[in-house]
Coordinates of C-alpha atoms in Angstrom, one line a residue:
M1 CA 0.0 0.0 0.0
A2 CA 1.2 3.5 -0.7
W3 CA 0.6 5.4 2.5
T4 CA 2.4 7.1 5.3
Q5 CA 1.5 7.8 8.9
A6 CA 0.6 11.1 10.6
E7 CA -0.8 12.2 13.9
V8 CA -4.4 13.5 13.9
R9 CA -3.2 16.9 15.1
E10 CA -1.1 17.3 11.9
L11 CA -4.1 16.8 9.6
K12 CA -5.8 19.7 7.9
E13 CA -9.0 20.3 5.9
G14 CA -8.6 19.5 2.2
R15 CA -5.9 16.9 2.8
Y16 CA -6.3 13.2 2.7
M17 CA -6.5 10.2 5.1
I18 CA -7.5 6.6 5.0
V19 CA -10.8 5.6 6.7
D20 CA -12.1 2.0 6.5
N21 CA -9.3 1.2 3.9
E22 CA -10.7 3.9 1.6
P23 CA -8.7 7.1 0.7
C24 CA -10.8 10.1 1.8
K25 CA -10.6 13.9 1.5
I26 CA -11.0 15.6 4.8
L27 CA -14.0 18.0 4.9
S28 CA -13.8 19.2 8.5
I29 CA -12.0 18.7 11.8
Q30 CA -13.4 19.6 15.2
T31 CA -11.3 19.2 18.3
S32 CA -12.5 19.0 21.9
K33 CA -10.8 20.2 25.0
P34 CA -9.0 17.6 27.1
G35 CA -10.9 16.4 30.2
K36 CA -9.6 16.1 33.7
H37 CA -8.1 12.6 33.1
G38 CA -8.5 12.3 29.3
E39 CA -6.9 13.8 26.3
A40 CA -8.3 16.0 23.5
K41 CA -10.2 14.2 20.8
A42 CA -10.8 15.2 17.2
R43 CA -13.9 14.4 15.1
I44 CA -13.0 14.2 11.4
D45 CA -15.6 14.2 8.6
A46 CA -14.3 13.0 5.3
V47 CA -15.6 11.9 1.9
G48 CA -14.3 8.9 -0.1
I49 CA -12.3 9.9 -3.2
F50 CA -13.5 6.9 -5.3
D51 CA -16.9 6.1 -3.9
G52 CA -18.1 9.5 -2.7
N53 CA -19.4 8.1 0.7
K54 CA -19.2 10.4 3.8
R55 CA -17.4 9.0 6.8
S56 CA -16.8 10.3 10.3
V57 CA -14.2 9.1 12.8
V58 CA -13.2 10.2 16.3
H59 CA -9.6 9.8 17.4
P60 CA -7.4 11.2 20.2
V61 CA -5.2 14.0 18.7
K62 CA -2.0 12.0 19.4
H63 CA -3.4 8.9 17.5
K64 CA -1.6 8.0 14.3
V65 CA -3.6 7.5 11.2
Q66 CA -2.7 6.4 7.6
V67 CA -2.4 9.1 5.0
P68 CA -2.4 7.9 1.3
I69 CA 0.2 9.1 -1.1
I70 CA -1.8 10.8 -3.9
N71 CA -0.1 11.1 -7.3
K72 CA -1.7 13.9 -9.4
R73 CA -0.9 13.3 -13.1
T74 CA -2.0 14.3 -16.6
A75 CA -3.3 12.0 -19.3
Q76 CA -4.5 12.4 -22.9
V77 CA -7.9 11.1 -23.9
L78 CA -7.4 8.5 -26.6
S79 CA -11.0 7.2 -27.1
L80 CA -14.4 7.3 -25.6
S81 CA -17.0 4.6 -25.5
E82 CA -20.4 4.4 -23.8
E83 CA -19.0 3.1 -20.6
E84 CA -15.2 3.6 -20.6
V85 CA -12.6 6.2 -21.5
Q86 CA -9.1 5.2 -22.7
L87 CA -6.3 7.4 -21.4
M88 CA -2.6 7.6 -21.9
D89 CA -0.3 9.0 -19.2
M90 CA 1.7 12.0 -20.5
E91 CA 4.9 11.0 -18.6
S92 CA 5.1 7.2 -18.8
Y93 CA 2.9 6.8 -22.0
E94 CA 1.0 4.0 -20.3
T95 CA -2.5 3.4 -21.6
F96 CA -5.4 2.4 -19.3
N97 CA -9.2 2.4 -19.2
L98 CA -11.4 4.1 -16.6
P99 CA -15.1 3.8 -16.2
L100 CA -17.0 6.8 -17.6
K101 CA -19.5 8.6 -15.4
G102 CA -22.4 10.5 -17.0
E103 CA -21.3 14.0 -16.1
L104 CA -17.8 13.5 -17.4
K105 CA -19.0 12.2 -20.8
E106 CA -19.9 15.7 -22.1
R107 CA -16.6 17.3 -20.9
L108 CA -14.2 14.8 -22.5
K109 CA -13.1 14.8 -26.1
P110 CA -10.4 12.7 -27.8
G111 CA -7.1 14.5 -27.9
N112 CA -7.7 16.6 -24.8
E113 CA -5.5 16.4 -21.7
V114 CA -7.2 15.7 -18.4
P115 CA -5.8 15.6 -14.8
Y116 CA -6.2 12.4 -12.9
I117 CA -5.3 11.1 -9.5
S118 CA -3.7 7.7 -8.7
T119 CA -3.5 6.2 -5.2
M120 CA -3.5 2.7 -3.6
G121 CA -3.6 1.1 -7.1
R122 CA -6.7 3.0 -8.2
R123 CA -7.2 5.9 -10.6
Q124 CA -9.9 8.5 -11.2
I125 CA -10.3 11.5 -13.5
N126 CA -10.1 14.7 -11.4
L127 CA -11.8 17.6 -13.2
D128 CA -12.7 19.5 -10.0

């Protein structure tokens, strides 16, 4: 797996972490004050990069969590079909197919370059 470790207190909104073996983008972090015998805790709301599901976790701020290594790259659209798009990485010239979602279909044209992200052995077009 392509990930590193970080303490919860080092995380920031807009960065990434792994929740339930799914790479997620952090939407918000709320921290509580430490109690008389306890330590401060953080509630993290995140959304999955690949599945879009919202997840919430609560950890002590000194707890170590997994942070995925996100590769942001560029690819050229080679061809479009009803269900897939064929892309070629602009650095390695590797070709690969990705499933095509409805809203992306109108925005992609053969020959155009598009950004995509790659992490933990999975890829997704990132037009945000």
